[in-house]
CSV table of C-alpha atoms and ligand atoms in Angstrom, one decimal:
chain,number,residue,atom,x,y,z
A,1,MET,CA,-0.7,-193.7,-31.1
A,2,GLY,CA,-1.4,-192.4,-34.6
A,3,MET,CA,-0.2,-193.6,-37.8
A,4,ILE,CA,3.0,-191.3,-39.2
A,5,SER,CA,4.0,-192.1,-42.7
A,6,VAL,CA,7.1,-193.4,-44.2
A,7,GLN,CA,9.3,-189.7,-44.5
A,8,GLU,CA,8.4,-188.3,-41.0
A,9,ALA,CA,9.5,-191.7,-39.5
A,10,LEU,CA,12.9,-191.2,-41.7
A,11,GLU,CA,13.4,-187.6,-40.7
A,12,ARG,CA,12.4,-188.4,-37.0
A,13,ILE,CA,15.2,-191.2,-36.9
A,14,LEU,CA,18.0,-188.9,-39.3
A,15,SER,CA,17.6,-186.3,-36.6
A,16,TYR,CA,18.9,-188.4,-33.9
A,17,VAL,CA,21.8,-189.7,-35.7
A,18,GLU,CA,25.2,-187.6,-36.2
A,19,PRO,CA,28.4,-188.6,-38.2
A,20,LEU,CA,30.8,-190.5,-36.3
A,21,GLU,CA,34.6,-189.3,-35.3
A,22,ALA,CA,37.3,-189.4,-38.0
A,23,GLN,CA,40.1,-191.7,-37.9
A,24,GLU,CA,43.3,-192.7,-39.5
A,25,VAL,CA,43.3,-196.0,-41.0
A,26,PRO,CA,45.4,-198.2,-43.3
A,27,LEU,CA,44.2,-197.0,-47.0
A,28,LEU,CA,42.7,-200.7,-47.9
A,29,ASP,CA,40.5,-200.1,-45.0
A,30,CYS,CA,39.3,-196.9,-46.3
A,31,LEU,CA,37.3,-198.3,-49.4
A,32,GLY,CA,33.5,-196.7,-49.3
A,33,GLN,CA,34.3,-194.4,-46.2
A,34,VAL,CA,33.9,-190.9,-46.5
A,35,LEU,CA,37.4,-188.8,-46.4
A,36,ALA,CA,37.8,-186.7,-43.0
A,37,GLU,CA,40.5,-184.4,-44.5
A,38,ASP,CA,41.2,-182.0,-47.8
A,39,VAL,CA,44.1,-183.8,-49.1
A,40,PHE,CA,47.0,-181.6,-51.0
A,41,SER,CA,49.6,-183.3,-53.2
A,42,PRO,CA,53.1,-183.5,-51.9
A,43,LEU,CA,54.7,-184.3,-55.3
A,44,ASP,CA,53.8,-184.0,-59.1
A,45,VAL,CA,52.5,-187.1,-60.5
A,46,PRO,CA,54.3,-188.0,-63.2
A,47,PRO,CA,57.0,-186.7,-61.3
A,48,LEU,CA,59.0,-186.2,-64.6
A,49,ASP,CA,58.4,-185.9,-68.2
A,50,ASN,CA,58.4,-189.5,-69.5
A,51,SER,CA,57.2,-191.6,-72.3
A,52,ALA,CA,54.0,-192.6,-73.0
A,53,MET,CA,55.1,-195.1,-75.7
A,54,ASP,CA,58.0,-197.6,-76.3
A,55,GLY,CA,60.0,-196.3,-78.8
A,56,TYR,CA,62.9,-193.6,-79.7
A,57,ALA,CA,63.3,-190.4,-77.6
A,58,VAL,CA,64.4,-187.7,-80.4
A,59,GLN,CA,64.5,-183.9,-81.6
A,60,ALA,CA,61.4,-183.8,-83.6
A,61,GLN,CA,63.3,-181.1,-85.8
A,62,ASP,CA,65.6,-184.1,-86.9
A,63,VAL,CA,63.0,-186.1,-88.2
A,64,SER,CA,60.4,-183.5,-89.7
A,65,LEU,CA,61.1,-184.5,-93.1
A,66,ALA,CA,61.0,-188.3,-92.5
A,67,SER,CA,58.9,-190.5,-94.9
A,68,PRO,CA,58.8,-194.5,-95.7
A,69,GLU,CA,60.9,-193.7,-98.8
A,70,ARG,CA,63.0,-191.1,-97.4
A,71,PRO,CA,63.7,-192.1,-93.7
A,72,ALA,CA,65.7,-190.0,-91.4
A,73,GLU,CA,68.8,-191.9,-89.9
A,74,LEU,CA,70.1,-191.4,-86.4
A,75,GLU,CA,72.5,-192.5,-84.1
A,76,VAL,CA,71.5,-194.3,-80.9
A,77,ILE,CA,73.4,-193.3,-78.2
A,78,GLY,CA,71.8,-195.4,-75.7
A,79,GLU,CA,68.7,-196.9,-73.9
A,80,VAL,CA,66.4,-195.9,-70.6
A,81,ALA,CA,63.8,-198.2,-69.1
A,82,ALA,CA,61.1,-197.3,-66.8
A,83,GLY,CA,62.5,-196.7,-63.4
A,84,TYR,CA,65.9,-195.8,-64.6
A,85,ARG,CA,67.6,-192.2,-65.8
A,86,PHE,CA,69.6,-191.8,-68.9
A,87,SER,CA,72.9,-189.8,-68.0
A,88,GLY,CA,73.4,-188.2,-71.0
A,89,SER,CA,71.6,-186.0,-73.3
A,90,VAL,CA,70.0,-186.4,-76.6
A,91,GLY,CA,71.9,-183.9,-79.3
A,92,ARG,CA,71.1,-183.3,-82.9
A,93,GLY,CA,71.2,-186.5,-85.1
A,94,GLN,CA,70.7,-188.6,-81.7
A,95,ALA,CA,68.2,-190.9,-80.3
A,96,VAL,CA,67.7,-192.6,-77.6
A,97,ARG,CA,65.6,-196.2,-77.2
A,98,ILE,CA,63.4,-195.4,-74.5
A,99,MET,CA,60.3,-197.3,-72.6
A,100,THR,CA,56.9,-196.5,-71.4
A,101,GLY,CA,57.1,-194.6,-68.5
A,102,ALA,CA,60.8,-194.1,-68.4
A,103,PRO,CA,62.2,-190.1,-68.0
A,104,VAL,CA,62.6,-188.7,-71.5
A,105,PRO,CA,66.4,-187.4,-71.3
A,106,PRO,CA,67.4,-183.9,-71.7
A,107,GLY,CA,67.7,-182.8,-75.5
A,108,ALA,CA,64.8,-185.1,-76.1
A,109,ASP,CA,61.9,-183.5,-77.3
A,110,ALA,CA,59.0,-186.3,-78.6
A,111,VAL,CA,59.3,-189.7,-78.7
A,112,VAL,CA,58.9,-191.8,-81.7
A,113,PRO,CA,56.9,-195.3,-81.4
A,114,PHE,CA,59.0,-198.3,-82.4
A,115,GLU,CA,55.9,-198.7,-85.1
A,116,ASP,CA,57.3,-195.4,-87.0
A,117,THR,CA,60.8,-197.2,-87.0
A,118,ASP,CA,62.9,-199.9,-88.4
A,119,GLU,CA,62.5,-201.8,-85.1
A,120,PRO,CA,60.3,-204.1,-84.9
A,121,PHE,CA,58.0,-202.9,-81.9
A,122,HIS,CA,57.5,-206.5,-80.2
A,123,ARG,CA,61.3,-207.0,-79.6
A,124,PRO,CA,61.6,-206.8,-75.7
A,125,PRO,CA,64.2,-203.8,-74.4
A,126,SER,CA,67.6,-205.2,-74.2
A,127,LYS,CA,70.7,-203.6,-74.2
A,128,ALA,CA,72.1,-206.7,-76.4
A,129,HIS,CA,69.7,-206.0,-78.9
A,130,GLY,CA,69.3,-201.8,-78.3
A,131,LEU,CA,73.0,-200.9,-78.3
A,132,ALA,CA,74.1,-203.5,-80.9
A,133,ARG,CA,72.2,-201.3,-83.7
A,134,ARG,CA,73.8,-198.0,-83.5
A,135,ARG,CA,71.5,-196.3,-86.0
A,136,VAL,CA,67.9,-196.3,-86.2
A,137,ARG,CA,65.8,-195.3,-89.4
A,138,ILE,CA,62.5,-193.1,-88.4
A,139,PHE,CA,59.5,-193.3,-91.0
A,140,ARG,CA,57.8,-190.6,-90.0
A,141,PRO,CA,57.6,-186.8,-88.4
A,142,VAL,CA,56.6,-186.2,-84.9
A,143,PRO,CA,55.3,-182.9,-83.5
A,144,VAL,CA,57.2,-181.6,-80.5
A,145,GLY,CA,56.1,-183.1,-77.2
A,146,ALA,CA,54.4,-186.4,-79.2
A,147,ASN,CA,54.0,-189.1,-76.7
A,148,ILE,CA,55.5,-187.3,-73.6
A,149,ARG,CA,53.7,-187.5,-70.8
A,150,ARG,CA,54.5,-184.1,-69.0
A,151,ALA,CA,55.2,-183.7,-64.9
A,152,GLY,CA,52.6,-183.3,-62.9
A,153,GLU,CA,50.0,-183.5,-65.6
A,154,ASP,CA,47.8,-185.9,-63.7
A,155,ILE,CA,48.7,-183.8,-60.2
A,156,SER,CA,50.6,-181.3,-59.7
A,157,ARG,CA,52.6,-180.7,-56.3
A,158,GLY,CA,50.4,-178.6,-53.9
A,159,GLN,CA,47.3,-179.2,-55.6
A,160,LYS,CA,43.9,-180.2,-53.6
A,161,VAL,CA,43.2,-183.6,-55.2
A,162,LEU,CA,40.4,-184.4,-52.8
A,163,ARG,CA,38.0,-183.0,-50.6
A,164,ALA,CA,36.9,-183.8,-47.2
A,165,GLY,CA,33.5,-185.3,-47.6
A,166,THR,CA,34.3,-187.6,-50.7
A,167,VAL,CA,33.3,-191.2,-50.7
A,168,LEU,CA,36.5,-193.2,-51.1
A,169,ARG,CA,36.0,-195.5,-54.1
A,170,PRO,CA,38.8,-197.7,-55.7
A,171,PRO,CA,39.9,-194.9,-57.9
A,172,GLU,CA,40.3,-192.6,-55.0
A,173,ILE,CA,42.2,-195.4,-53.0
A,174,GLY,CA,44.2,-195.3,-55.7
A,175,VAL,CA,44.9,-191.4,-56.1
A,176,LEU,CA,45.8,-191.6,-52.5
A,177,ALA,CA,48.4,-194.2,-53.3
A,178,SER,CA,49.8,-192.3,-56.4
A,179,LEU,CA,50.5,-189.9,-53.5
A,180,GLY,CA,52.7,-192.2,-51.6
A,181,ARG,CA,50.3,-192.4,-48.9
A,182,ASP,CA,49.2,-195.4,-46.9
A,183,ARG,CA,46.6,-193.9,-44.6
A,184,ALA,CA,43.9,-191.6,-44.7
A,185,LEU,CA,41.9,-189.7,-42.1
A,186,VAL,CA,37.9,-191.3,-42.8
A,187,ILE,CA,34.7,-191.2,-40.7
A,188,ARG,CA,35.0,-194.3,-38.8
A,189,ARG,CA,32.9,-197.4,-39.2
A,190,PRO,CA,29.7,-197.8,-37.1
A,191,THR,CA,29.4,-200.8,-34.8
A,192,VAL,CA,25.6,-202.0,-35.4
A,193,ALA,CA,24.5,-204.3,-32.8
A,194,ILE,CA,21.9,-206.5,-33.2
A,195,ILE,CA,19.4,-208.7,-31.8
A,196,SER,CA,17.1,-210.6,-32.6
A,197,THR,CA,13.6,-211.6,-30.1
A,198,GLY,CA,11.7,-214.6,-29.5
A,199,ASP,CA,11.0,-217.6,-27.7
A,200,GLU,CA,10.8,-219.5,-31.2
A,201,LEU,CA,13.9,-218.7,-32.3
A,202,ALA,CA,16.8,-221.6,-33.0
A,203,ARG,CA,20.5,-220.2,-33.9
A,204,PRO,CA,21.4,-221.5,-37.4
A,205,GLY,CA,24.0,-224.5,-37.6
A,206,ARG,CA,22.2,-226.3,-34.7
A,207,PRO,CA,19.3,-228.6,-34.2
A,208,LYS,CA,15.8,-227.3,-33.7
A,209,SER,CA,12.5,-229.1,-32.7
A,210,PRO,CA,9.2,-228.5,-35.0
A,211,GLU,CA,8.0,-225.6,-32.9
A,212,LYS,CA,11.1,-223.4,-33.5
A,213,ILE,CA,12.2,-221.4,-36.5
A,214,TYR,CA,15.7,-220.2,-37.2
A,215,ASP,CA,16.5,-216.9,-36.6
A,216,SER,CA,17.2,-215.5,-40.2
A,217,ASN,CA,16.9,-211.6,-39.0
A,218,ALA,CA,20.2,-211.5,-37.5
A,219,TYR,CA,22.1,-212.9,-40.5
A,220,GLY,CA,20.2,-210.8,-43.2
A,221,LEU,CA,20.6,-207.9,-41.1
A,222,ALA,CA,24.1,-208.3,-40.3
A,223,SER,CA,24.6,-209.2,-44.0
A,224,LEU,CA,23.1,-205.2,-44.8
A,225,VAL,CA,25.1,-203.7,-42.1
A,226,LYS,CA,28.2,-205.6,-43.7
A,227,LYS,CA,27.4,-204.7,-47.2
A,228,MET,CA,26.9,-200.9,-46.8
A,229,GLY,CA,30.4,-201.0,-44.8
A,230,GLY,CA,29.3,-201.1,-41.1
A,231,MET,CA,30.6,-203.0,-38.4
A,232,PRO,CA,27.5,-205.8,-37.4
A,233,LYS,CA,27.7,-207.2,-33.7
A,234,LEU,CA,25.5,-210.2,-33.7
A,235,LEU,CA,24.3,-210.7,-30.0
A,236,GLY,CA,22.4,-213.5,-30.4
A,237,ILE,CA,18.6,-214.1,-29.4
A,238,ALA,CA,17.0,-212.8,-27.0
A,239,ARG,CA,14.7,-214.5,-25.0
A,240,ASP,CA,11.2,-213.3,-24.3
A,241,THR,CA,11.6,-212.4,-20.7
A,242,PRO,CA,12.2,-209.0,-19.2
A,243,HIS,CA,15.7,-210.4,-17.4
A,244,HIS,CA,17.0,-211.7,-20.4
A,245,LEU,CA,16.3,-209.3,-22.8
A,246,ARG,CA,17.4,-206.6,-20.3
A,247,ALA,CA,20.9,-208.0,-20.5
A,248,LYS,CA,21.2,-208.1,-24.1
A,249,ILE,CA,20.3,-204.4,-24.5
A,250,ARG,CA,22.9,-203.4,-22.0
A,251,ARG,CA,25.4,-205.3,-24.0
A,252,ALA,CA,23.9,-203.7,-27.0
A,253,ALA,CA,24.4,-200.3,-25.7
A,254,GLU,CA,28.0,-200.3,-26.0
A,255,ALA,CA,27.8,-200.1,-30.1
A,256,ASP,CA,27.2,-197.1,-32.3
A,257,ILE,CA,23.7,-198.1,-32.8
A,258,VAL,CA,21.4,-201.1,-31.9
A,259,ILE,CA,19.2,-202.8,-34.3
A,260,SER,CA,16.3,-205.2,-32.9
A,261,SER,CA,13.9,-207.4,-34.8
A,262,ALA,CA,10.4,-208.4,-33.6
A,263,GLY,CA,8.7,-208.1,-30.4
A,264,VAL,CA,7.7,-204.7,-31.3
A,265,SER,CA,4.1,-205.6,-32.1
A,266,ARG,CA,1.2,-206.0,-29.8
A,267,GLY,CA,1.6,-209.7,-28.6
A,268,TYR,CA,1.5,-210.7,-25.2
A,269,TYR,CA,4.9,-211.6,-24.9
A,270,ASP,CA,6.5,-208.7,-26.3
A,271,VAL,CA,8.5,-207.3,-23.4
A,272,VAL,CA,10.7,-205.2,-25.4
A,273,LYS,CA,8.4,-202.1,-24.8
A,274,GLU,CA,8.8,-202.8,-21.1
A,275,ILE,CA,12.4,-203.0,-21.1
A,276,LEU,CA,13.1,-200.1,-23.3
A,277,ALA,CA,11.3,-197.9,-21.4
A,278,GLN,CA,13.2,-198.5,-18.7
A,279,GLU,CA,16.8,-198.5,-20.3
A,280,GLY,CA,15.7,-195.3,-22.4
A,281,GLU,CA,13.7,-193.4,-24.5
A,282,ILE,CA,12.0,-195.1,-26.9
A,283,ALA,CA,8.7,-194.2,-29.0
A,284,PHE,CA,6.3,-197.0,-30.8
A,285,TRP,CA,5.4,-196.0,-33.9
A,286,THR,CA,2.7,-197.4,-36.5
A,287,VAL,CA,4.4,-196.2,-39.9
A,288,ALA,CA,1.9,-196.1,-43.0
A,289,MET,CA,3.8,-198.9,-44.6
A,290,ARG,CA,3.6,-202.5,-45.9
A,291,PRO,CA,5.3,-204.4,-45.2
A,292,GLY,CA,6.8,-203.2,-41.8
A,293,LYS,CA,4.1,-201.1,-39.8
A,294,PRO,CA,5.3,-201.4,-36.3
A,295,LEU,CA,8.5,-199.7,-35.5
A,296,ALA,CA,10.1,-198.7,-32.4
A,297,PHE,CA,12.8,-196.0,-32.2
A,298,GLY,CA,14.4,-193.6,-29.8
A,299,CYS,CA,17.4,-194.1,-27.9
A,300,LEU,CA,19.1,-196.6,-25.3
A,301,LEU,CA,21.2,-194.4,-22.2
A,302,ARG,CA,23.9,-195.5,-20.3
A,303,GLY,CA,25.5,-192.9,-18.4
A,304,GLU,CA,26.7,-189.9,-20.7
A,305,LYS,CA,26.3,-192.3,-23.5
A,306,ARG,CA,23.1,-192.2,-25.9
A,307,THR,CA,22.5,-194.7,-28.4
A,308,PRO,CA,20.6,-194.9,-30.8
A,309,PHE,CA,17.9,-197.8,-31.1
A,310,LEU,CA,15.7,-198.9,-33.8
A,311,GLY,CA,13.3,-201.8,-33.3
A,312,LEU,CA,12.2,-203.5,-36.6
A,313,PRO,CA,9.3,-206.0,-37.0
A,314,GLY,CA,10.2,-209.6,-36.7
A,315,ASN,CA,8.7,-211.0,-39.8
A,316,PRO,CA,11.7,-211.5,-42.2
A,317,VAL,CA,10.8,-209.2,-45.2
A,318,SER,CA,9.4,-206.6,-43.0
A,319,ALA,CA,12.7,-206.7,-41.0
A,320,LEU,CA,14.8,-206.2,-44.4
A,321,ILE,CA,12.3,-203.6,-45.6
A,322,THR,CA,12.4,-201.5,-43.0
A,323,PHE,CA,16.0,-201.4,-42.5
A,324,GLU,CA,16.3,-200.4,-46.1
A,325,ILE,CA,13.9,-197.8,-45.7
A,326,PHE,CA,15.1,-196.4,-42.0
A,327,ALA,CA,18.2,-198.2,-40.5
A,328,ARG,CA,20.1,-197.8,-43.6
A,329,PRO,CA,19.8,-194.2,-44.3
A,330,ALA,CA,20.8,-193.7,-40.7
A,331,ILE,CA,23.9,-195.7,-41.0
A,332,MET,CA,24.9,-193.8,-43.8
A,333,LYS,CA,24.2,-190.6,-42.2
A,334,MET,CA,26.6,-192.3,-39.1
A,335,MET,CA,29.3,-192.9,-42.0
A,336,GLY,CA,29.3,-189.2,-43.2
A,337,LYS,CA,27.6,-190.0,-46.4
A,338,ARG,CA,25.6,-187.4,-47.4
A,339,ASP,CA,23.6,-189.0,-50.5
A,340,TRP,CA,22.0,-192.5,-49.7
A,341,SER,CA,19.8,-192.3,-52.2
A,342,ARG,CA,19.4,-195.4,-54.0
A,343,PRO,CA,19.0,-195.5,-58.2
A,344,MET,CA,15.4,-195.5,-58.8
A,345,VAL,CA,13.9,-196.4,-62.2
A,346,ARG,CA,10.3,-195.7,-63.7
A,347,ALA,CA,9.1,-199.2,-65.1
A,348,VAL,CA,6.4,-200.6,-66.7
A,349,ALA,CA,4.4,-203.0,-64.6
A,350,GLN,CA,4.4,-206.7,-66.7
A,351,GLU,CA,1.5,-207.7,-64.8
A,352,ARG,CA,-1.5,-206.2,-62.5
A,353,ILE,CA,-0.5,-205.7,-59.1
A,354,HIS,CA,-2.9,-205.6,-56.3
A,355,THR,CA,-1.7,-203.5,-53.5
A,356,GLY,CA,-4.6,-204.2,-50.5
A,357,SER,CA,-2.8,-202.0,-48.4
A,358,LYS,CA,-5.3,-198.6,-48.2
A,359,GLY,CA,-3.3,-195.7,-46.8
A,360,ARG,CA,0.0,-197.1,-46.5
A,361,VAL,CA,2.8,-197.2,-49.1
A,362,PHE,CA,3.5,-200.5,-50.5
A,363,TYR,CA,6.8,-202.0,-51.2
A,364,ALA,CA,6.4,-204.7,-53.4
A,365,ARG,CA,9.6,-207.2,-54.1
A,366,CYS,CA,10.2,-207.2,-57.8
A,367,ILE,CA,12.4,-208.4,-60.4
A,368,VAL,CA,13.3,-205.3,-62.9
A,369,THR,CA,14.6,-206.1,-66.7
A,370,GLU,CA,15.6,-203.6,-69.3
A,371,GLN,CA,14.8,-204.1,-73.0
A,372,ASP,CA,15.5,-201.6,-75.5
A,373,GLY,CA,15.9,-198.7,-73.2
A,374,ILE,CA,12.4,-199.6,-71.4
A,375,TYR,CA,12.5,-200.9,-67.6
A,376,TYR,CA,9.9,-203.8,-67.1
A,377,VAL,CA,8.6,-205.0,-63.8
A,378,ARG,CA,7.0,-208.1,-62.5
A,379,LEU,CA,6.5,-209.4,-58.9
A,380,THR,CA,8.4,-212.0,-57.5
A,381,GLY,CA,5.7,-214.2,-56.0
A,382,PRO,CA,3.6,-214.4,-53.2
A,383,GLN,CA,4.0,-211.0,-51.4
A,384,GLY,CA,3.4,-212.3,-47.6
A,385,SER,CA,5.7,-210.5,-45.1
A,386,GLY,CA,7.0,-214.0,-43.8
A,387,ILE,CA,7.9,-214.9,-47.5
A,388,LEU,CA,11.6,-214.4,-47.4
A,389,THR,CA,12.0,-216.0,-50.8
A,390,SER,CA,9.8,-212.9,-52.5
A,391,MET,CA,13.1,-210.8,-51.3
A,392,ALA,CA,15.9,-213.1,-52.4
A,393,ASN,CA,14.6,-213.3,-55.7
A,394,ALA,CA,14.4,-209.2,-55.8
A,395,ASN,CA,16.7,-207.1,-57.5
A,396,GLY,CA,14.3,-203.9,-56.8
A,397,LEU,CA,11.5,-202.7,-54.5
A,398,ALA,CA,8.7,-201.0,-56.4
A,399,VAL,CA,7.2,-198.0,-54.0
A,400,ILE,CA,3.5,-198.1,-54.8
A,401,PRO,CA,1.9,-195.0,-53.0
A,402,PRO,CA,-1.0,-195.0,-50.9
A,403,ASP,CA,-3.5,-194.0,-52.2
A,404,THR,CA,-3.0,-196.6,-55.1
A,405,GLN,CA,-4.8,-199.6,-54.7
A,406,VAL,CA,-4.2,-201.5,-57.9
A,407,VAL,CA,-1.4,-200.9,-60.5
A,408,GLU,CA,-3.1,-202.4,-64.1
A,409,ALA,CA,-0.1,-204.3,-66.8
A,410,GLY,CA,1.0,-201.3,-68.6
A,411,GLU,CA,1.3,-198.5,-66.2
A,412,GLU,CA,4.3,-197.2,-64.8
A,413,ILE,CA,5.8,-197.5,-61.1
A,414,ASP,CA,8.7,-196.3,-59.6
A,415,VAL,CA,11.1,-198.9,-58.3
A,416,ILE,CA,14.2,-198.7,-56.0
A,417,MET,CA,17.1,-200.5,-57.4
A,418,LEU,CA,18.4,-203.2,-54.5
A,419,ASP,CA,21.0,-204.4,-56.8
A,420,TRP,CA,22.1,-202.7,-59.6
A,421,SER,CA,24.8,-204.8,-60.7
A,422,HIS,CA,26.0,-208.4,-59.7
A,423,GLY,CA,26.5,-207.9,-56.0
A,424,GLU,CA,28.3,-204.7,-56.3
A,425,GLU,CA,27.5,-201.5,-55.1
A,426,TRP,CA,27.6,-199.7,-58.5
A,427,GLY,CA,28.2,-200.9,-62.1
A,428,THR,CA,25.6,-202.2,-65.0
A,429,ARG,CA,22.1,-201.8,-65.8
A,430,PRO,CA,19.4,-203.6,-63.8
A,431,GLY,CA,18.5,-205.7,-66.7
A,432,PHE,CA,22.0,-207.0,-66.8
A,433,TRP,CA,22.1,-209.0,-64.1
A,434,ALA,CA,18.5,-209.5,-63.5
A,435,GLN,CA,17.6,-211.5,-66.5
A,436,GLU,CA,20.1,-214.3,-67.2
A,437,PRO,CA,19.7,-215.6,-63.2
A,438,TYR,CA,15.9,-215.6,-63.5
A,439,LEU,CA,16.1,-217.3,-66.7
A,440,LEU,CA,18.3,-220.2,-65.0
A,441,LEU,CA,16.0,-220.2,-62.3
A,442,GLN,CA,12.6,-220.8,-63.8
A,443,GLY,CA,13.8,-223.0,-66.7
B,501,AMP,P1,7.0,-210.7,-33.6
B,501,AMP,O1,7.2,-209.2,-34.2
B,501,AMP,O2,7.7,-211.0,-32.1
B,501,AMP,O3,5.4,-210.7,-33.3
B,501,AMP,O4,7.1,-211.4,-34.7
B,501,AMP,C1,6.7,-211.7,-35.9
B,501,AMP,C2,6.9,-212.8,-36.9
B,501,AMP,O5,8.4,-212.9,-37.1
B,501,AMP,C3,6.5,-214.1,-36.2
B,501,AMP,O6,6.2,-215.2,-37.0
B,501,AMP,C4,7.9,-214.8,-35.6
B,501,AMP,O7,8.3,-215.6,-35.6
B,501,AMP,C5,8.8,-214.0,-36.9
B,501,AMP,N1,10.4,-213.8,-36.6
B,501,AMP,C6,10.6,-212.7,-35.6
B,501,AMP,N2,11.6,-213.2,-35.1
B,501,AMP,C7,12.3,-213.9,-36.3
B,501,AMP,C8,13.9,-214.1,-37.1
B,501,AMP,N3,14.9,-213.3,-36.1
B,501,AMP,N4,14.2,-214.6,-37.7
B,501,AMP,C9,13.1,-215.1,-38.6
B,501,AMP,N5,11.4,-215.1,-38.0
B,501,AMP,C10,11.4,-214.3,-37.0
B,502,MG,MG1,8.2,-212.2,-31.0
């Protein structure tokens, strides 16, 4: 078995997975999902011409000569609040007291804000006050159409508002709601079965003997799945026996994709290969990367059903990084996403980085900060593939190409930003969140 490049491994994996079917779900479950329908508007948004200010609806011609010295004086014939309609119409010399969002009464063609009248504009709308005053003085002219939001100016009836393929972020969810929708057709979320393998593993939350270690991979991987919008199904720990592993793998095959960790290297107890050969078509690859060299990939076969299977290495850092590089794109593709790239930055190394990984891409866990528009990068400390805290302290993954043995301080390198913002998918610059918590941690 030869060594294959990261790119080649990724392409092969992606060629095995396809977007899942669409499903109609409640709007609030759609966040981050891919829309599977073109959405046309059944109505105008806003539905009617309405006021953009609290003020007076007037005929612009009545106030065209108004000034603080010679205000125009109009008769107040009523009041209209958002959600109501004024029953009459505004004639020459007349005004209707109007609140933001209220429909502009017929006859009026502009709204004068309270600031430009003799009414103190902080006063709450009230019939008692509004109608008690029969006249209003206006200090400034307004052009026709001033402070009026036109019917359909946001969305017009029949317009294609969102295209199939759009990732639904909070604003798109809001747009759908503004059309009166409480459901949408989206590519469904994949279920991702997660299996940990190894006799040494103990389940967190339970006591363990000193020769065991807690299963951290299942929790880290499940969280990655959850963060990207998939549905992790933790199947627990499979012991290193054919019987136990086979049972887990059969159960896992019901999911949309299976991710296992450990048991894919050359150890004596690595029964994963043997079982996989019986349960499906799996290839074992040596990928030219560090950490995370051994990888198993293929599909499980249960009757008609083919379930993609990805066997990640056991070392906690390797498991998370191979998830990032291979599983994340595969799951994104299943979710119907077309762009799964992470933001990348060119950053200046603040220290000498020795990769020690000839012929393999080195993914270094690092902290990216920004100063005066320049990104700087330093490692999170020891980079052993068992040192999970090296990942926990990182906001980026420096990608050091196979032919580079050493990066000198001051040289520029590419960094994949894992967390561009504070635990959210989009937002602020990397330095924004990287600097402060780390100063606290170090201090
Ligand atoms: P293996 O690939 O089975 O040889 O495992 C490689 C290393 O990763 C060993 O040191 C394992 O103890 C460790 N390891 C395997 N699975 C897990 C897990 N679920 N959580 C934490 N460490 C693990
Ligand atoms: Mg093992």
